[in-house]
């Protein structure tokens, strides 16, 4: 979800107003995805690198996250959507973590869609933590090095149990992965749109899905 700052800048608004407007796109995209039967939707809300932003912006984003989680908890519950946060959650402020725990617990049994919210997420740190976990199992004698296969690595990541993404949508025209799900996206179809995230709504999401449906996926075959 990129382009909030630029959206605000072109309107001479503070960056946080771009983020606020972006939460409306979050709502629109969750609804649209749920409507067409998407089973897993991952939103990259805050990266490990984003902690480098000015304190005021980080605080504003955390406050917005709290507000949004509180506001949408009921809608998630009513629509059979389970929330699951992925990332270095221990980095988050205690209040935010508590709100996440509440919403996760409330929605855990929901089976129509899983909303993975990437918070303080970084693909490399995810791999490092996963590798450490596997190493501990090897040391404990529970796992032989030769048994470390793709499934074992996938199972040691924050995304354990979730399928690899079919489609990755990147807004604001940037052509880079930015540390997002590097292990999981090796054969994911990319859709890059110049539209800034706060302007990305229902119809834009459907346009991305339509384009995806026209792609031919060969996974390295013929
Ligand atoms: C949102 O867009 C990404 C978040 C970290 C929430 P940006 O804040 O990166 O917007 P730009 O790139 O400055 O336009
Ligand atoms: Mg950006």
Tab-separated table of N, CA, C and O in Angstrom, residues 119-221:
chain	number	residue	atom	x	y	z
A	119	UNK	N	2.785	-6.197	9.815
A	119	UNK	CA	3.114	-5.070	10.701
A	119	UNK	C	4.517	-5.257	11.248
A	119	UNK	O	4.821	-6.311	11.802
A	120	UNK	N	5.343	-4.254	11.120
A	120	UNK	CA	6.753	-4.386	11.451
A	120	UNK	C	7.267	-5.652	10.760
A	120	UNK	O	7.973	-6.470	11.329
A	121	UNK	N	6.841	-5.792	9.500
A	121	UNK	CA	7.193	-6.960	8.714
A	121	UNK	C	8.444	-6.691	7.872
A	121	UNK	O	8.607	-5.613	7.297
A	122	UNK	N	9.288	-7.690	7.794
A	122	UNK	CA	10.434	-7.650	6.889
A	122	UNK	C	10.698	-9.070	6.429
A	122	UNK	O	10.744	-9.996	7.243
A	123	UNK	N	10.853	-9.259	5.132
A	123	UNK	CA	11.051	-10.597	4.594
A	123	UNK	C	12.340	-11.252	5.056
A	123	UNK	O	12.389	-12.452	5.317
A	124	UNK	N	13.391	-10.452	5.150
A	124	UNK	CA	14.669	-11.045	5.568
A	124	UNK	C	14.655	-11.415	7.041
A	124	UNK	O	15.148	-12.476	7.426
A	125	UNK	N	14.089	-10.547	7.855
A	125	UNK	CA	14.052	-10.872	9.289
A	125	UNK	C	13.140	-12.075	9.529
A	125	UNK	O	13.397	-12.911	10.404
A	126	UNK	N	12.107	-12.198	8.712
A	126	UNK	CA	11.232	-13.373	8.804
A	126	UNK	C	12.031	-14.649	8.513
A	126	UNK	O	11.910	-15.655	9.227
A	127	UNK	N	12.871	-14.587	7.477
A	127	UNK	CA	13.698	-15.745	7.140
A	127	UNK	C	14.724	-16.036	8.235
A	127	UNK	O	14.949	-17.202	8.589
A	128	UNK	N	15.313	-14.985	8.773
A	128	UNK	CA	16.303	-15.170	9.847
A	128	UNK	C	15.653	-15.848	11.049
A	128	UNK	O	16.189	-16.832	11.589
A	129	UNK	N	14.495	-15.351	11.442
A	129	UNK	CA	13.818	-15.961	12.592
A	129	UNK	C	13.429	-17.403	12.308
A	129	UNK	O	13.526	-18.267	13.186
A	130	UNK	N	12.989	-17.651	11.064
A	130	UNK	CA	12.613	-19.011	10.675
A	130	UNK	C	13.809	-19.954	10.688
A	130	UNK	O	13.717	-21.094	11.167
A	131	UNK	N	14.930	-19.478	10.179
A	131	UNK	CA	16.159	-20.289	10.145
A	131	UNK	C	16.605	-20.601	11.579
A	131	UNK	O	16.985	-21.735	11.895
A	132	UNK	N	16.526	-19.606	12.448
A	132	UNK	CA	16.886	-19.851	13.857
A	132	UNK	C	15.983	-20.918	14.476
A	132	UNK	O	16.466	-21.797	15.192
A	133	UNK	N	14.693	-20.844	14.189
A	133	UNK	CA	13.750	-21.817	14.749
A	133	UNK	C	14.086	-23.222	14.254
A	133	UNK	O	14.064	-24.190	15.030
A	134	UNK	N	14.413	-23.331	12.966
A	134	UNK	CA	14.780	-24.638	12.414
A	134	UNK	C	16.079	-25.136	13.046
A	134	UNK	O	16.206	-26.317	13.378
A	135	UNK	N	17.028	-24.226	13.233
A	135	UNK	CA	18.313	-24.605	13.841
A	135	UNK	C	18.103	-25.132	15.261
A	135	UNK	O	18.739	-26.119	15.669
A	136	UNK	N	17.193	-24.489	15.985
A	136	UNK	CA	16.910	-24.973	17.347
A	136	UNK	C	16.324	-26.385	17.320
A	136	UNK	O	16.661	-27.218	18.156
A	137	UNK	N	15.467	-26.645	16.332
A	137	UNK	CA	14.882	-27.992	16.220
A	137	UNK	C	15.940	-29.025	15.840
A	137	UNK	O	15.891	-30.171	16.288
A	138	UNK	N	16.884	-28.608	15.018
A	138	UNK	CA	17.978	-29.515	14.654
A	138	UNK	C	18.810	-29.822	15.901
A	138	UNK	O	19.112	-30.983	16.197
A	139	UNK	N	19.144	-28.763	16.626
A	139	UNK	CA	19.967	-28.959	17.831
A	139	UNK	C	19.269	-29.862	18.851
A	139	UNK	O	19.907	-30.662	19.528
A	140	UNK	N	17.942	-29.725	18.921
A	140	UNK	CA	17.167	-30.540	19.866
A	140	UNK	C	17.004	-31.981	19.374
A	140	UNK	O	16.415	-32.812	20.061
A	141	UNK	N	17.479	-32.241	18.175
A	141	UNK	CA	17.385	-33.598	17.634
A	141	UNK	C	16.019	-33.923	17.049
A	141	UNK	O	15.721	-35.076	16.743
A	142	UNK	N	15.189	-32.900	16.862
A	142	UNK	CA	13.833	-33.135	16.320
A	142	UNK	C	13.803	-33.146	14.804
A	142	UNK	O	12.823	-33.584	14.195
A	143	UNK	N	14.852	-32.604	14.204
A	143	UNK	CA	14.838	-32.410	12.764
A	143	UNK	C	16.233	-32.690	12.213
A	143	UNK	O	17.226	-32.233	12.770
A	144	UNK	N	16.261	-33.478	11.128
A	144	UNK	CA	17.558	-33.729	10.481
A	144	UNK	C	17.788	-32.640	9.434
A	144	UNK	O	16.847	-32.251	8.742
A	145	UNK	N	19.021	-32.152	9.289
A	145	UNK	CA	19.293	-31.120	8.273
A	145	UNK	C	18.766	-31.507	6.895
A	145	UNK	O	18.248	-30.658	6.171
A	146	UNK	N	18.869	-32.786	6.549
A	146	UNK	CA	18.412	-33.239	5.228
A	146	UNK	C	16.894	-33.143	5.076
A	146	UNK	O	16.372	-33.179	3.960
A	147	UNK	N	16.188	-33.024	6.191
A	147	UNK	CA	14.726	-32.915	6.121
A	147	UNK	C	14.262	-31.472	6.007
A	147	UNK	O	13.066	-31.198	5.981
A	148	UNK	N	15.204	-30.536	5.976
A	148	UNK	CA	14.816	-29.139	5.778
A	148	UNK	C	14.548	-28.942	4.297
A	148	UNK	O	15.462	-28.841	3.486
A	149	UNK	N	13.259	-28.939	3.964
A	149	UNK	CA	12.844	-28.770	2.577
A	149	UNK	C	11.985	-27.509	2.469
A	149	UNK	O	11.882	-26.746	3.433
A	150	UNK	N	11.388	-27.292	1.290
A	150	UNK	CA	10.597	-26.068	1.098
A	150	UNK	C	9.446	-25.985	2.094
A	150	UNK	O	9.165	-24.911	2.639
A	151	UNK	N	8.815	-27.122	2.341
A	151	UNK	CA	7.682	-27.114	3.278
A	151	UNK	C	8.149	-26.750	4.686
A	151	UNK	O	7.461	-26.022	5.411
A	152	UNK	N	9.325	-27.233	5.055
A	152	UNK	CA	9.850	-26.938	6.396
A	152	UNK	C	10.149	-25.457	6.553
A	152	UNK	O	9.849	-24.844	7.582
A	153	UNK	N	10.737	-24.869	5.500
A	153	UNK	CA	11.035	-23.434	5.570
A	153	UNK	C	9.728	-22.639	5.596
A	153	UNK	O	9.541	-21.757	6.448
A	154	UNK	N	8.812	-22.956	4.686
A	154	UNK	CA	7.517	-22.259	4.669
A	154	UNK	C	6.845	-22.336	6.029
A	154	UNK	O	6.245	-21.365	6.495
A	155	UNK	N	6.969	-23.507	6.650
A	155	UNK	CA	6.330	-23.726	7.947
A	155	UNK	C	6.994	-22.993	9.098
A	155	UNK	O	6.440	-22.919	10.194
A	156	UNK	N	8.184	-22.461	8.857
A	156	UNK	CA	8.891	-21.738	9.915
A	156	UNK	C	8.723	-20.218	9.768
A	156	UNK	O	9.297	-19.452	10.526
A	157	UNK	N	7.931	-19.807	8.776
A	157	UNK	CA	7.748	-18.365	8.526
A	157	UNK	C	6.470	-17.853	9.205
A	157	UNK	O	5.623	-18.633	9.621
A	158	UNK	N	6.364	-16.521	9.287
A	158	UNK	CA	5.157	-15.921	9.906
A	158	UNK	C	3.899	-16.365	9.177
A	158	UNK	O	2.819	-16.425	9.755
A	159	UNK	N	4.047	-16.640	7.875
A	159	UNK	CA	2.893	-16.954	7.040
A	159	UNK	C	2.500	-18.437	7.087
A	159	UNK	O	1.723	-18.873	6.246
A	160	UNK	N	3.050	-19.173	8.035
A	160	UNK	CA	2.773	-20.619	8.133
A	160	UNK	C	1.275	-20.915	7.942
A	160	UNK	O	0.428	-20.264	8.532
A	161	UNK	N	1.017	-21.868	7.050
A	161	UNK	CA	-0.369	-22.277	6.817
A	161	UNK	C	-1.067	-21.506	5.709
A	161	UNK	O	-2.072	-21.957	5.178
A	162	UNK	N	-0.540	-20.356	5.340
A	162	UNK	CA	-1.160	-19.564	4.279
A	162	UNK	C	-0.522	-19.939	2.940
A	162	UNK	O	0.688	-20.155	2.871
A	163	UNK	N	-1.308	-20.017	1.866
A	163	UNK	CA	-0.713	-20.339	0.563
A	163	UNK	C	0.128	-19.172	0.050
A	163	UNK	O	-0.064	-18.035	0.480
A	164	UNK	N	1.057	-19.460	-0.855
A	164	UNK	CA	1.816	-18.374	-1.481
A	164	UNK	C	0.846	-17.480	-2.257
A	164	UNK	O	-0.098	-17.975	-2.858
A	165	UNK	N	1.093	-16.181	-2.272
A	165	UNK	CA	0.166	-15.279	-2.973
A	165	UNK	C	0.135	-15.540	-4.480
A	165	UNK	O	1.160	-15.802	-5.100
A	166	UNK	N	-1.060	-15.471	-5.067
A	166	UNK	CA	-1.211	-15.590	-6.517
A	166	UNK	C	-0.903	-14.256	-7.182
A	166	UNK	O	-0.336	-14.211	-8.268
A	167	UNK	N	-1.316	-13.197	-6.538
A	167	UNK	CA	-1.243	-11.856	-7.137
A	167	UNK	C	-0.681	-10.865	-6.135
A	167	UNK	O	-1.071	-10.875	-4.959
A	168	UNK	N	0.248	-10.051	-6.611
A	168	UNK	CA	0.794	-8.976	-5.784
A	168	UNK	C	0.460	-7.648	-6.463
A	168	UNK	O	0.806	-7.437	-7.623
A	169	UNK	N	-0.238	-6.805	-5.756
A	169	UNK	CA	-0.598	-5.496	-6.306
A	169	UNK	C	0.312	-4.450	-5.679
A	169	UNK	O	0.419	-4.369	-4.455
A	170	UNK	N	0.983	-3.670	-6.517
A	170	UNK	CA	1.822	-2.591	-5.992
A	170	UNK	C	1.303	-1.267	-6.536
A	170	UNK	O	1.254	-1.056	-7.739
A	171	UNK	N	0.910	-0.383	-5.637
A	171	UNK	CA	0.395	0.924	-6.052
A	171	UNK	C	1.520	1.946	-6.137
A	171	UNK	O	2.643	1.691	-5.707
A	172	UNK	N	1.220	3.074	-6.707
A	172	UNK	CA	2.086	4.250	-6.851
A	172	UNK	C	3.260	4.023	-7.799
A	172	UNK	O	4.213	4.796	-7.790
A	173	UNK	N	3.162	2.974	-8.608
A	173	UNK	CA	4.111	2.798	-9.709
A	173	UNK	C	5.499	2.297	-9.356
A	173	UNK	O	6.346	2.176	-10.238
A	174	UNK	N	5.744	1.994	-8.092
A	174	UNK	CA	7.097	1.532	-7.724
A	174	UNK	C	7.319	0.109	-8.221
A	174	UNK	O	6.447	-0.736	-8.126
A	175	UNK	N	8.517	-0.129	-8.725
A	175	UNK	CA	8.856	-1.441	-9.294
A	175	UNK	C	9.848	-2.155	-8.406
A	175	UNK	O	10.959	-2.466	-8.836
A	176	UNK	N	9.521	-2.340	-7.161
A	176	UNK	CA	10.421	-3.088	-6.287
A	176	UNK	C	9.613	-3.865	-5.255
A	176	UNK	O	8.456	-3.541	-4.983
A	177	UNK	N	10.265	-4.869	-4.669
A	177	UNK	CA	9.584	-5.758	-3.733
A	177	UNK	C	9.548	-5.173	-2.318
A	177	UNK	O	8.643	-5.482	-1.542
A	178	UNK	N	10.534	-4.358	-1.987
A	178	UNK	CA	10.574	-3.699	-0.672
A	178	UNK	C	10.438	-4.670	0.503
A	178	UNK	O	9.703	-4.400	1.462
A	179	UNK	N	11.165	-5.796	0.405
A	179	UNK	CA	11.241	-6.711	1.555
A	179	UNK	C	9.901	-7.361	1.888
A	179	UNK	O	9.639	-7.720	3.029
A	180	UNK	N	9.032	-7.488	0.880
A	180	UNK	CA	7.701	-8.062	1.099
A	180	UNK	C	7.644	-9.515	0.631
A	180	UNK	O	7.748	-9.805	-0.560
A	181	UNK	N	7.468	-10.424	1.568
A	181	UNK	CA	7.268	-11.847	1.267
A	181	UNK	C	8.224	-12.411	0.196
A	181	UNK	O	7.772	-13.002	-0.782
A	182	UNK	N	9.533	-12.245	0.365
A	182	UNK	CA	10.466	-12.687	-0.688
A	182	UNK	C	10.408	-14.198	-0.947
A	182	UNK	O	10.483	-14.626	-2.097
A	183	UNK	N	10.282	-14.983	0.124
A	183	UNK	CA	10.230	-16.442	-0.047
A	183	UNK	C	8.928	-16.855	-0.724
A	183	UNK	O	8.901	-17.746	-1.579
A	184	UNK	N	7.851	-16.187	-0.331
A	184	UNK	CA	6.506	-16.611	-0.737
A	184	UNK	C	6.093	-16.145	-2.129
A	184	UNK	O	5.101	-16.624	-2.675
A	185	UNK	N	6.814	-15.191	-2.713
A	185	UNK	CA	6.317	-14.583	-3.953
A	185	UNK	C	7.130	-14.950	-5.204
A	185	UNK	O	7.033	-14.262	-6.219
A	186	UNK	N	7.892	-16.041	-5.139
A	186	UNK	CA	8.765	-16.342	-6.289
A	186	UNK	C	7.998	-16.528	-7.595
A	186	UNK	O	8.532	-16.233	-8.659
A	187	UNK	N	6.749	-17.020	-7.529
A	187	UNK	CA	5.958	-17.164	-8.759
A	187	UNK	C	4.664	-16.363	-8.723
A	187	UNK	O	3.729	-16.619	-9.481
A	188	UNK	N	4.642	-15.378	-7.872
A	188	UNK	CA	3.460	-14.517	-7.765
A	188	UNK	C	3.384	-13.592	-8.977
A	188	UNK	O	4.403	-13.088	-9.443
A	189	UNK	N	2.179	-13.390	-9.479
A	189	UNK	CA	1.977	-12.460	-10.587
A	189	UNK	C	1.965	-11.029	-10.049
A	189	UNK	O	1.280	-10.738	-9.069
A	190	UNK	N	2.697	-10.164	-10.687
A	190	UNK	CA	2.771	-8.765	-10.275
A	190	UNK	C	1.774	-7.914	-11.046
A	190	UNK	O	1.588	-8.085	-12.250
A	191	UNK	N	1.190	-6.975	-10.347
A	191	UNK	CA	0.342	-5.964	-10.982
A	191	UNK	C	0.771	-4.625	-10.410
A	191	UNK	O	0.610	-4.376	-9.220
A	192	UNK	N	1.383	-3.807	-11.252
A	192	UNK	CA	1.845	-2.492	-10.792
A	192	UNK	C	0.948	-1.428	-11.405
A	192	UNK	O	0.729	-1.422	-12.617
A	193	UNK	N	0.405	-0.575	-10.577
A	193	UNK	CA	-0.441	0.506	-11.066
A	193	UNK	C	0.099	1.853	-10.574
A	193	UNK	O	0.575	1.938	-9.444
A	194	UNK	N	0.024	2.885	-11.436
A	194	UNK	CA	0.479	4.203	-10.988
A	194	UNK	C	-0.455	4.826	-9.942
A	194	UNK	O	-0.078	5.782	-9.265
A	195	UNK	N	-1.650	4.288	-9.813
A	195	UNK	CA	-2.621	4.833	-8.850
A	195	UNK	C	-2.036	4.841	-7.440
A	195	UNK	O	-1.436	3.854	-7.012
A	196	UNK	N	-2.201	5.958	-6.756
A	196	UNK	CA	-1.718	6.054	-5.380
A	196	UNK	C	-2.690	5.305	-4.467
A	196	UNK	O	-3.901	5.267	-4.734
A	197	UNK	N	-2.163	4.716	-3.387
A	197	UNK	CA	-3.014	3.868	-2.548
A	197	UNK	C	-4.323	4.553	-2.100
A	197	UNK	O	-5.387	3.936	-2.188
A	198	UNK	N	-4.307	5.813	-1.689
A	198	UNK	CA	-5.582	6.400	-1.244
A	198	UNK	C	-6.633	6.493	-2.354
A	198	UNK	O	-7.826	6.607	-2.065
A	199	UNK	N	-6.192	6.435	-3.616
A	199	UNK	CA	-7.133	6.471	-4.742
A	199	UNK	C	-7.493	5.063	-5.220
A	199	UNK	O	-8.296	4.904	-6.128
A	200	UNK	N	-6.854	4.056	-4.650
A	200	UNK	CA	-7.061	2.672	-5.106
A	200	UNK	C	-8.289	2.108	-4.387
A	200	UNK	O	-8.265	1.871	-3.185
A	201	UNK	N	-9.346	1.908	-5.128
A	201	UNK	CA	-10.586	1.439	-4.505
A	201	UNK	C	-11.111	0.170	-5.184
A	201	UNK	O	-10.396	-0.470	-5.946
A	202	UNK	N	-12.357	-0.116	-4.906
A	202	UNK	CA	-13.024	-1.316	-5.380
A	202	UNK	C	-12.781	-1.646	-6.864
A	202	UNK	O	-12.347	-2.744	-7.200
A	203	UNK	N	-13.074	-0.660	-7.739
A	203	UNK	CA	-12.955	-0.908	-9.184
A	203	UNK	C	-11.499	-1.170	-9.582
A	203	UNK	O	-11.232	-1.938	-10.497
A	204	UNK	N	-10.577	-0.495	-8.892
A	204	UNK	CA	-9.152	-0.697	-9.177
A	204	UNK	C	-8.744	-2.115	-8.793
A	204	UNK	O	-7.964	-2.767	-9.474
A	205	UNK	N	-9.286	-2.576	-7.671
A	205	UNK	CA	-8.993	-3.947	-7.228
A	205	UNK	C	-9.539	-4.954	-8.244
A	205	UNK	O	-8.839	-5.894	-8.637
A	206	UNK	N	-10.769	-4.729	-8.680
A	206	UNK	CA	-11.358	-5.644	-9.665
A	206	UNK	C	-10.562	-5.622	-10.976
A	206	UNK	O	-10.412	-6.649	-11.640
A	207	UNK	N	-10.073	-4.451	-11.357
A	207	UNK	CA	-9.255	-4.347	-12.582
A	207	UNK	C	-7.989	-5.189	-12.444
A	207	UNK	O	-7.576	-5.876	-13.385
A	208	UNK	N	-7.393	-5.172	-11.266
A	208	UNK	CA	-6.179	-5.964	-11.018
A	208	UNK	C	-6.490	-7.457	-11.105
A	208	UNK	O	-5.736	-8.227	-11.707
A	209	UNK	N	-7.612	-7.853	-10.528
A	209	UNK	CA	-7.999	-9.265	-10.537
A	209	UNK	C	-8.328	-9.712	-11.970
A	209	UNK	O	-7.953	-10.815	-12.387
A	210	UNK	N	-8.993	-8.852	-12.742
A	210	UNK	CA	-9.312	-9.184	-14.140
A	210	UNK	C	-8.037	-9.398	-14.936
A	210	UNK	O	-7.926	-10.333	-15.721
A	211	UNK	N	-7.094	-8.505	-14.724
A	211	UNK	CA	-5.806	-8.637	-15.418
A	211	UNK	C	-5.136	-9.959	-15.004
A	211	UNK	O	-4.642	-10.707	-15.846
A	212	UNK	N	-5.167	-10.252	-13.721
A	212	UNK	CA	-4.601	-11.518	-13.233
A	212	UNK	C	-5.249	-12.721	-13.940
A	212	UNK	O	-4.572	-13.668	-14.326
A	213	UNK	N	-6.563	-12.651	-14.087
A	213	UNK	CA	-7.286	-13.766	-14.709
A	213	UNK	C	-6.912	-13.972	-16.174
A	213	UNK	O	-7.146	-15.046	-16.722
A	214	UNK	N	-6.343	-12.956	-16.795
A	214	UNK	CA	-5.910	-13.090	-18.196
A	214	UNK	C	-4.485	-13.622	-18.301
A	214	UNK	O	-4.014	-13.952	-19.376
A	215	UNK	N	-3.788	-13.691	-17.199
A	215	UNK	CA	-2.405	-14.178	-17.235
A	215	UNK	C	-2.375	-15.698	-17.400
A	215	UNK	O	-3.256	-16.398	-16.896
A	216	UNK	N	-1.319	-16.150	-18.053
A	216	UNK	CA	-1.120	-17.591	-18.166
A	216	UNK	C	0.034	-17.949	-17.245
A	216	UNK	O	1.153	-17.476	-17.420
A	217	UNK	N	-0.218	-18.753	-16.235
A	217	UNK	CA	0.833	-19.099	-15.278
A	217	UNK	C	1.426	-20.447	-15.634
A	217	UNK	O	0.726	-21.437	-15.738
A	218	UNK	N	2.728	-20.452	-15.829
A	218	UNK	CA	3.383	-21.698	-16.239
A	218	UNK	C	4.325	-22.255	-15.188
A	218	UNK	O	4.800	-23.373	-15.293
A	219	UNK	N	4.651	-21.453	-14.181
A	219	UNK	CA	5.549	-21.897	-13.095
A	219	UNK	C	6.821	-22.547	-13.637
A	219	UNK	O	7.282	-23.559	-13.119
A	220	UNK	N	7.379	-21.967	-14.675
A	220	UNK	CA	8.630	-22.479	-15.221
A	220	UNK	C	8.461	-23.623	-16.196
A	220	UNK	O	9.428	-24.076	-16.801
A	221	UNK	N	7.224	-24.073	-16.346
A	221	UNK	CA	6.965	-25.158	-17.305
A	221	UNK	C	6.707	-24.573	-18.685
A	221	UNK	O	7.082	-23.441	-18.966
